[in-house]
Structures are given as C-alpha cells and as structure tokens.
C-alpha cells in the first residue's frame, strides 16, 4: 500500500522529505553497506570503555514491491492448477508480460492458496481487474517488503532527543538492550532518568550485579565477537547519535519486531517517588511459578511450538529439542545472525540454567522469516504459515506487529491458522502510553494479544493500549490486550550461549507463548479439549486483575500460570464473554464507561463484547440475545439493542450492546440492573450426535441521571475523521519525525483521551456522532466539536448544519495544515521499487471545511505556520497549523506572530510572519418568524475556528490548550466572550477568492464514505440512511442481585458442566409479563436525597428485617464467646453454673 525509503540524518526541517542517496539499488542489491553486512549484535553497557549505556535501535520501513502482486485463491491447488487459473484470467488482456515467481522453500511441494505474480501492463489495472474477476481468485493485493535498520544509540542521548516528546508513541523505535538497571518513571511529565541526571548510585549497583551472573553478558564484547559496524570499533568511539540515526519516510514498521531496550514505566498513580528495579536478575519462570508444574512432570513434552523470527543455531547449548528449522528467506542459512530469534526461543524453551524457558521439553519449530539484512516479504509469511498448518504446530509465537489491520492476506491467513487449532500468541505493540495503538495481529479476536508489565506489576509505559479501532466510526472498539505479563528486563538466551535481558511486548509475547506451551502439555491427556478459544478462556478466567488499571491497559489482568492450569484441568467446552460483565459504574477498570452516566436522549453507549466459543471452531447465536431487566432494581429504565456476528468463526465473534435510557427515566436518577442471556450453538464434535449448546449471562449495571441541560452537552464528530489504514493520511505535526502517519483514530477515548477527561472534569457531557450530520437532533446539544477532519461533506449535511446554527447550535472547529506543495513534499518515494505515494489530504481537509463554513463567510488558508506565542499570560505552541483566509468583520480575530513552516520546508528558509490570524469567534444571526408575521432577528449559534488541533491531541501534545477549550465552550454555551479574547483582538480578515483547492489526482475517493470516482469523475455517494436500532423486547424478572460489584462471585470456567462464563445471584425469581409491566413499574424514582450516590445501590422492597440483623449479631457474639472460652483456664464453677450443668446432664431430681 505504501512505499518506504531509508533517509540519512539530515537537518530537522528536511528530515522526512529527503531521499537517501545510499539506497539506490534494486531490492536485491541496493541496500547500504551497514545493512548488507550486519554486525553481530552484542549491546554493551559501557562500549569501548566509555561511560554511556547503549542499546541497539531497530527501525522498520515497509514498501510495496513494484509490479508484484499476491493472488489469493479460494482454495488450495497444485502449482499447475494455479498457473492455469492465472493464464486463463490474463489471456484476454493487453498485459505485456506476466510471470508467476518461483518460491523455493519447504512449502513449494505442497498445494497452496496463493501465488506471487509479476505483471507489466499497458493499461493500468487491466490485468489486476481480470485476475479479480476470475471465479477461483479470492483477492489480489500488492506484495510488501519490510526492512529493518539497526544502529547503536546512547541511552542518555536518546533521553535528550525525546525529552519533549516522550508522551508521544515512539512510532517504530524498536530497540533491544542489555542494560542491567532501569528507572521507574512515576510521573508521566518527568522524562529524565536517574542516569541522565548523574545518579552515581546506579553505577555502583551495576558492578555488584555482574557478580551475580558469571555467565551473563556484562557489557563487554566476547572474544572473537565481530564488532564491525557496531558504531564503536575500539579506535573511534566518538560516533554521535546523529551519525547513527536512520530515518524512514513511510510507516516505521509494518510487521516489525516488538522489542524495546530501555524500560520506562507507566504508573498507576499509586507511587510518587522514583525507585530502582532490583538489580538481582530474575528468572521469569520462577516469578510465574513454572517450577510448580515442572514438579508435576509437566515440561512441555508433546507440544509443537513454532517461533517466527530470525532463526536459531542448531548447536546452541540451551536447546535440546529443535525438531525442525526452516528458512523462508532468500538467504542460504538457518542460523540467527541478529539474536532476536534466539532470545524469543529461549524464553519459550531454553534449558540454560541461568535463563530457563518455560517448556524445555517442547518441540521447537524454527521459522526464519527475516534475513540478516533484516528484510522480509508478506509472501514469505504466507508460505511459512501454510507450512505451519501442514506440520500441525500447536502454538505459534509472533513477536511482530503493525497498525495495518486491513492487510487482508495476512489477516486472512491468521484466521486460517487459528481455524486449524493453532494457538497464536502475539505482542500488542510498543506504542504506549497512547491509547488506540494496538498492533495487528494481536488485535484480532482469535489471537491472544499480550501487553507488558514490569516486575512491580505496573503497566509498562511502552505497552500499547486499546481500544481496537476496526469498528470506528459507527461502532466502538473491543477490549485488548487480552492479558498482560512481564515484558521488561526479562532474561533469555543470547547467540553466544549466555543470557541477556530485553524489554518490550516482543518479550512478553514469548512469556505467554511458553506458558501456553507448558499448559497444553499438562492437559494432553484430555484430547482435543484445548483449542485457541479454550486456552484464551483459561488465561483470562485465571488472570489476576491489577488494581487501579483499566481494561484497555491490562485486559483481564496478569498471567497466573498455576491458576490457569487448575482451570484447564477441569475445563468443559463452553462459550464465554470478554468482558464477562458490563458495569458502567466501576472505575477504574471500566474506564471510560464509568466516567459518564447515562441519560435519556443521548447517543447510544456501545459496549463491544467478544464471544469466545470453546465448543468449536464455528458456531452461531440461537435466536437472539434477550434482555432481562431486574424490575426491583429499575432495569426497565434501560433499553438494550444488539448487533452481533451471524457466524462465530474462527472460535469467536462479537456482540455489540447498544444501551440507551428509556423516556420514562428522563428525570430519574439511580442505578439500573439486569442481565443479557445468550445461547451459543456449535456443531457436534466427532463421536457426538447432538449440537453443543452453552448458555451465557452478561450482567449489566448502569447509572442514569436526569437529562443534562443543552448547554452542557457536547457532540464530537467522529464520522468525518479518516486515518491510516487504509489510506496515507499524514501526521498533523510536521515536525514530529517519528510518527509519519495519522493512525490513532482521532477518538475521544484514544488520542484525545486527556481532552475528554478534562471536559468531563469541567462538567460537560460528551457524546460521539458516528453518522452524518443529518442523523442528530441539534436541539439537544449546545456545541458540536469538529476536530482534525479529513472527510468530505454531503450537501445535505451543509444545509442542515446551517439551519441548526440558526436555531442555536454552536460549532467549535480545530483544523490543521493543508498545502498542496507541502503534501507533494512529504510524498513517499521508495528507491527500491521506484514508486511514488502521495498523501490523501493534509492534516485536515481544508477545501472540504471551507465548503462547510462558507455559509458564515469563514474560510481557512493553505498557509502552514508554527511557533510559540503567548495568549492571556499563557504559553502556547502552534504546531504546523493553518490560518484564517477570511472572517466576517463583526467577528473577533486573534492574530499572532509565527514562523512560515511551509517556506521552511519548501525553500529551506525560516521566515517570521507577523499578525497571522489563527483564531476567530463569530456570533451568528438567525431570522425566525411565523408565516404572515413580520420577521425579527434572533440570536443564532456561535462559530469558533482555531487553526491547530495538536494542542488537544495526545499524539503530538507539547503544550495543551485545554484552558482555551474551556474559554471557547464558555463562549459557545453562554455567549460570554472572555477578556483574553477581547484584549487580544486583532484586525479583521478581509474576504478573498484565493482559497485552497483540492490536489489533482487525489485518491481520497478510495477511502471516503462521501465521494466516489465514477467514469473518471469525482461525485458524491448517496447519503447513507441514519442507523436505527430497535430495542430488544425485554423479559423482566423480579430479581435483585445483592452484590454491589457485579463481577464479585462470578464463576471461573472450570465447572463440571457447560455453564455460562458469569453467574448472577438471583433472589425470588418470578417471571413477569413480556410487555414489561408489573406491580413494580410504578415504584417512584429515588431522589438524590434518599438515594443512590457514590457507587452504592438502594434496593426498593428489599430491606432486610431488623430482627434478622439482630439474629446475625447474636450469633456472632455467641461464636466469639465460645471461641474465647475454649482457651480460658478452668475455674471453679459457681453455684448457678453447677446447677445449669447438672440440668443439662440430667442430674436434677424430678418433681
């Protein structure tokens, strides 16, 4: 889809836009010398006697290979049959030449479901269209190449270079390290380590550390180790960080290794001071109690585990059961020349004493899919995946990832793998702490996605966060990661037969893969009971939840190996849900749901639940999910609708729960509860005659409040935000060199998370619009927020929005840069493939915005401005934003002096531009009146336009402007114009006709929901219908769940029968009429004075009688008295006591 290039270290202004002259050859022979001759990597803590720690940084570039395409077929065919299909499709076309490229690997002798075809066409896409139309062809996609670049980086230098941007995702900064100490960062705003601050205690501790590990790499290169190319050859140790940097202009990684070097931690707010990691090396197997299973004779025997990485030496002393090594690259070697594959295999199955793996007796199947030049192709992975299916591997570790969940051949093949009972474990990504940064394939429902924590059970700062973004804009993301485990400073095998430490989710992934291998070997006697779903169910059901951490950071919690084995030992096939309950009041785990209560008239709250089906690879939901409101607990105030997978395959599906508040509760405040019942059916397995059925209950709890006033309700426009994938949408801050793509979804719960939390803390209620502007009732909202939009607008949207503003709706727009010349400058050109790729649009789609704003005489320019300024005694930073091109004279305009960043990029000249109009505030007018009466002017809504959104976006945030947003919302909701605006008002912006235009030959139509390309012309698509969901017919129950936290007491999966993954504690169950009416329907709403606040629940009609409480108290006192009396010394009994004892012993005389 996109091409990549390797850029040399250049000036910051040209960093992302200059083609590296070194990379001039073909994809086979044109790599620079440092890639052709990769060093043997032994990261050192003190290279060449220096004092700075170093680690190896790995960067990735991805590119499309020119004229090479992957033709996927609908089945597996022999090579001759596949070639006949291709020939039949291309014979009637004007293709100049085509060739099926030979694939010399172990899978070439077997039937395959794809071929790599090289095509040269006279007419663009003629041959490709012919292939796509062939009945045996499933899909045609471009062949992709991935290149990794290694270089040494001083840790302190990297600290300084990232000092201003550490809160951003290090997009593609994949690194490895052999450092022995790490510093916890307990304050996210503090970006300097103790080492960078000159902490001398750390150096002293390092010397002691080496004494604990006689076989450990201690920061010195081994004898005979080739240090060529490592940036320090023993003579010249002065090579700078800048000399070592390798920049790529495309997405920094596609399917990339996810190993980090320095470990920086995301805190949970429970600590306020720095603490050093313990210096004594930890055996990861001991920490997770693998020795408990080893003592039972469970060591991984009988399980085939595949490692897809950089290979492994056959003679490595740590491995005793290497069953097979295969090479899928174009190099004639099976050995590991980089060390990453050796480390990953060691965590899984090493028998080395100082760095034990989890399953030393497992059969290792090594798949070498990266060359020593760090190059790989999609087709190599597809062939290797097919071979893994043929070899019937049980577990597959994939410590790679990328943001492209639309890479169809790769995603499809992962589905096929798991459908063949291969348990795939994959790293979730190293792009934390930003939300919405999950990597594929770990974000797929059928894959076990693993996040990282440190040894103090804190989420690692580098670990990517959820939610998934597949479902946007109409839906909502799923919970990922699935589980977390240790991924920082974990010990594993080195190429030299010693031990080393690495950090990253690439490390956490083999920890889980090794644990899964060990668990599977312990239940081999149970036959086919273990599959990708049941293993995932066991891991999630047994995971230990981390306190104070939400589900999009930890998933179901920390891996608990022993408890997972206990679950698997008694497991029965069943379906389960993730999450297993919906409690919209539970903070922090249920963030962001718990941050905003429900109310009538709001956009539906969507909870996307994953269905795991341990009964079979396929299944379905019988009939429909059923909503059971608990009438005594006001469940009838909730209306529930569902969308769900028609077929559960492979092993999983989705259930989207749409929650709204009934009109009857528009003035009611309280907690509503109930549960959703689902019945899952799967075909019978071998030897069975009846389908497998599992009944699952999903408890639901939500807090509702009276509908807030209009001025407090803010509507966020999600529909007009576009991002990668599938298109090349460039970053919003052109100075951010490490983040070339806009790929974080632009959602209030991903990269605008802090802004959302600020609005909630300020008392605003924020809702998300995933449909066109024609699909919301503007009378309910005070302000519509449009931030960083890339999409076009339907004419119907423009017309409706104009009328909405006339009736009082206000608009706040945060735009971004747009300049055709700059867009051409940031195009991606790949020297390997000679392909040129242009951005779809700029940071925002300014021509579309000008079309939207034309009704009020407002337009934006194609200027690109950047710089610091002061507004109202507050320091602000304008990060490559746009400016106002025209604004009505009666409006208020703020002007500031900024730098012309477009000129800096295009002409390499810095120019300061005074009085740049960056902010405009406009009070509109409306003319309303009844027919036949005189028209009279009334005040309409207000329109606010600011030219830069980076001050709200966590992706590029340097100085936030939340205070500015507060002031703008005060203006839009009350009409009060703050002094900071009136005192800084500048000259008006006169009208102009010189406005930005669309870039010629833009391919926006390929990714747009609004425009399409027909007969060589761009035209509007039909306006989509507004989504209408019919609430499910409730089946009320006279039930009360007495647990305040509905997850308390939920059953694990290890039940002796097929049961639901969760269980509600019912009391006095009495089915009620299906129309929802009952004698409880008229129970008055609980007032704020008497009622429900602070997370407690009041139960109408369920008060416990006072005598029952008294009985319990008396019983407790009697037990306490009895217990104390047992340990008292015997004393002389008084007369009354003697008489009492005589009576109970029957010695009293009869009367």
PDB file of N, CA, C and O in Angstrom, residues 632-634 668 670-673 701 1040-1041 1044 1086 1090-1093 1095-1103:
ATOM      1  N   UNK A 632     -37.087  -4.903  40.379  1.00  0.00           N
ATOM      2  CA  UNK A 632     -36.840  -4.235  41.672  1.00  0.00           C
ATOM      3  C   UNK A 632     -35.630  -3.309  41.640  1.00  0.00           C
ATOM      4  O   UNK A 632     -35.509  -2.436  42.508  1.00  0.00           O
ATOM      5  N   UNK A 633     -34.756  -3.508  40.676  1.00  0.00           N
ATOM      6  CA  UNK A 633     -33.559  -2.674  40.574  1.00  0.00           C
ATOM      7  C   UNK A 633     -33.596  -1.791  39.329  1.00  0.00           C
ATOM      8  O   UNK A 633     -32.568  -1.434  38.778  1.00  0.00           O
ATOM      9  N   UNK A 634     -34.818  -1.463  38.895  1.00  0.00           N
ATOM     10  CA  UNK A 634     -35.071  -0.437  37.883  1.00  0.00           C
ATOM     11  C   UNK A 634     -34.445  -0.749  36.522  1.00  0.00           C
ATOM     12  O   UNK A 634     -34.123   0.159  35.757  1.00  0.00           O
ATOM     13  N   UNK A 668     -35.100  10.718  36.100  1.00  0.00           N
ATOM     14  CA  UNK A 668     -34.821   9.778  37.188  1.00  0.00           C
ATOM     15  C   UNK A 668     -33.323   9.624  37.382  1.00  0.00           C
ATOM     16  O   UNK A 668     -32.548   9.617  36.425  1.00  0.00           O
ATOM     17  N   UNK A 670     -30.533   7.093  39.410  1.00  0.00           N
ATOM     18  CA  UNK A 670     -30.373   5.859  40.155  1.00  0.00           C
ATOM     19  C   UNK A 670     -29.586   4.848  39.358  1.00  0.00           C
ATOM     20  O   UNK A 670     -29.014   5.154  38.307  1.00  0.00           O
ATOM     21  N   UNK A 671     -29.560   3.619  39.865  1.00  0.00           N
ATOM     22  CA  UNK A 671     -28.822   2.534  39.233  1.00  0.00           C
ATOM     23  C   UNK A 671     -29.811   1.528  38.669  1.00  0.00           C
ATOM     24  O   UNK A 671     -30.772   1.153  39.352  1.00  0.00           O
ATOM     25  N   UNK A 672     -29.577   1.108  37.460  1.00  0.00           N
ATOM     26  CA  UNK A 672     -30.433   0.129  36.794  1.00  0.00           C
ATOM     27  C   UNK A 672     -29.623  -1.130  36.522  1.00  0.00           C
ATOM     28  O   UNK A 672     -28.456  -1.059  36.123  1.00  0.00           O
ATOM     29  N   UNK A 673     -30.283  -2.286  36.730  1.00  0.00           N
ATOM     30  CA  UNK A 673     -29.551  -3.549  36.581  1.00  0.00           C
ATOM     31  C   UNK A 673     -30.420  -4.571  35.872  1.00  0.00           C
ATOM     32  O   UNK A 673     -31.636  -4.507  35.849  1.00  0.00           O
ATOM     33  N   UNK A 701     -25.038  -3.275  34.568  1.00  0.00           N
ATOM     34  CA  UNK A 701     -25.334  -2.282  35.592  1.00  0.00           C
ATOM     35  C   UNK A 701     -24.957  -0.907  35.049  1.00  0.00           C
ATOM     36  O   UNK A 701     -23.881  -0.727  34.479  1.00  0.00           O
ATOM     37  N   UNK A1040     -33.178  -9.472  42.250  1.00  0.00           N
ATOM     38  CA  UNK A1040     -32.251  -8.492  42.808  1.00  0.00           C
ATOM     39  C   UNK A1040     -30.902  -9.162  42.986  1.00  0.00           C
ATOM     40  O   UNK A1040     -30.805 -10.212  43.615  1.00  0.00           O
ATOM     41  N   UNK A1041     -29.877  -8.556  42.443  1.00  0.00           N
ATOM     42  CA  UNK A1041     -28.513  -9.017  42.657  1.00  0.00           C
ATOM     43  C   UNK A1041     -27.936  -8.219  43.802  1.00  0.00           C
ATOM     44  O   UNK A1041     -27.767  -7.012  43.711  1.00  0.00           O
ATOM     45  N   UNK A1044     -22.858  -5.483  45.261  1.00  0.00           N
ATOM     46  CA  UNK A1044     -22.682  -4.126  44.754  1.00  0.00           C
ATOM     47  C   UNK A1044     -21.822  -4.131  43.495  1.00  0.00           C
ATOM     48  O   UNK A1044     -22.079  -3.400  42.552  1.00  0.00           O
ATOM     49  N   UNK A1086     -35.920   7.230  42.950  1.00  0.00           N
ATOM     50  CA  UNK A1086     -35.230   7.594  44.176  1.00  0.00           C
ATOM     51  C   UNK A1086     -34.658   8.995  44.031  1.00  0.00           C
ATOM     52  O   UNK A1086     -33.977   9.309  43.083  1.00  0.00           O
ATOM     53  N   UNK A1090     -32.493  10.764  49.143  1.00  0.00           N
ATOM     54  CA  UNK A1090     -32.640   9.454  49.741  1.00  0.00           C
ATOM     55  C   UNK A1090     -31.792   8.425  49.059  1.00  0.00           C
ATOM     56  O   UNK A1090     -31.762   7.297  49.446  1.00  0.00           O
ATOM     57  N   UNK A1091     -31.204   8.824  48.002  1.00  0.00           N
ATOM     58  CA  UNK A1091     -30.847   7.769  47.141  1.00  0.00           C
ATOM     59  C   UNK A1091     -29.478   7.382  46.916  1.00  0.00           C
ATOM     60  O   UNK A1091     -28.724   7.179  47.776  1.00  0.00           O
ATOM     61  N   UNK A1092     -29.270   7.196  45.623  1.00  0.00           N
ATOM     62  CA  UNK A1092     -28.205   6.354  45.177  1.00  0.00           C
ATOM     63  C   UNK A1092     -27.073   7.249  44.741  1.00  0.00           C
ATOM     64  O   UNK A1092     -27.213   7.983  43.802  1.00  0.00           O
ATOM     65  N   UNK A1093     -26.007   7.211  45.446  1.00  0.00           N
ATOM     66  CA  UNK A1093     -24.872   8.043  45.091  1.00  0.00           C
ATOM     67  C   UNK A1093     -23.615   7.385  45.594  1.00  0.00           C
ATOM     68  O   UNK A1093     -23.647   6.519  46.442  1.00  0.00           O
ATOM     69  N   UNK A1095     -21.723   5.273  44.263  1.00  0.00           N
ATOM     70  CA  UNK A1095     -21.499   3.890  43.886  1.00  0.00           C
ATOM     71  C   UNK A1095     -22.283   2.885  44.693  1.00  0.00           C
ATOM     72  O   UNK A1095     -22.180   1.704  44.487  1.00  0.00           O
ATOM     73  N   UNK A1096     -23.093   3.304  45.647  1.00  0.00           N
ATOM     74  CA  UNK A1096     -23.916   2.371  46.409  1.00  0.00           C
ATOM     75  C   UNK A1096     -25.244   2.176  45.717  1.00  0.00           C
ATOM     76  O   UNK A1096     -25.695   2.995  44.951  1.00  0.00           O
ATOM     77  N   UNK A1097     -25.881   1.078  46.041  1.00  0.00           N
ATOM     78  CA  UNK A1097     -27.145   0.742  45.388  1.00  0.00           C
ATOM     79  C   UNK A1097     -28.220   0.579  46.439  1.00  0.00           C
ATOM     80  O   UNK A1097     -28.049  -0.146  47.413  1.00  0.00           O
ATOM     81  N   UNK A1098     -29.349   1.227  46.254  1.00  0.00           N
ATOM     82  CA  UNK A1098     -30.506   1.015  47.117  1.00  0.00           C
ATOM     83  C   UNK A1098     -31.453   0.037  46.474  1.00  0.00           C
ATOM     84  O   UNK A1098     -31.704   0.103  45.290  1.00  0.00           O
ATOM     85  N   UNK A1099     -32.027  -0.885  47.256  1.00  0.00           N
ATOM     86  CA  UNK A1099     -32.902  -1.917  46.706  1.00  0.00           C
ATOM     87  C   UNK A1099     -34.310  -1.671  47.221  1.00  0.00           C
ATOM     88  O   UNK A1099     -34.618  -1.884  48.400  1.00  0.00           O
ATOM     89  N   UNK A1100     -35.187  -1.230  46.352  1.00  0.00           N
ATOM     90  CA  UNK A1100     -36.565  -0.967  46.744  1.00  0.00           C
ATOM     91  C   UNK A1100     -37.257  -2.273  47.085  1.00  0.00           C
ATOM     92  O   UNK A1100     -37.220  -3.234  46.327  1.00  0.00           O
ATOM     93  N   UNK A1101     -37.947  -2.309  48.231  1.00  0.00           N
ATOM     94  CA  UNK A1101     -38.681  -3.502  48.615  1.00  0.00           C
ATOM     95  C   UNK A1101     -37.812  -4.644  49.054  1.00  0.00           C
ATOM     96  O   UNK A1101     -38.280  -5.759  49.215  1.00  0.00           O
ATOM     97  N   UNK A1102     -36.522  -4.402  49.291  1.00  0.00           N
ATOM     98  CA  UNK A1102     -35.613  -5.486  49.628  1.00  0.00           C
ATOM     99  C   UNK A1102     -34.924  -5.211  50.969  1.00  0.00           C
ATOM    100  O   UNK A1102     -33.824  -5.669  51.205  1.00  0.00           O
ATOM    101  N   UNK A1103     -35.546  -4.378  51.821  1.00  0.00           N
ATOM    102  CA  UNK A1103     -34.904  -4.057  53.080  1.00  0.00           C
ATOM    103  C   UNK A1103     -34.845  -5.283  53.971  1.00  0.00           C
ATOM    104  O   UNK A1103     -35.830  -5.994  54.168  1.00  0.00           O
TER     105      UNK A1103
END
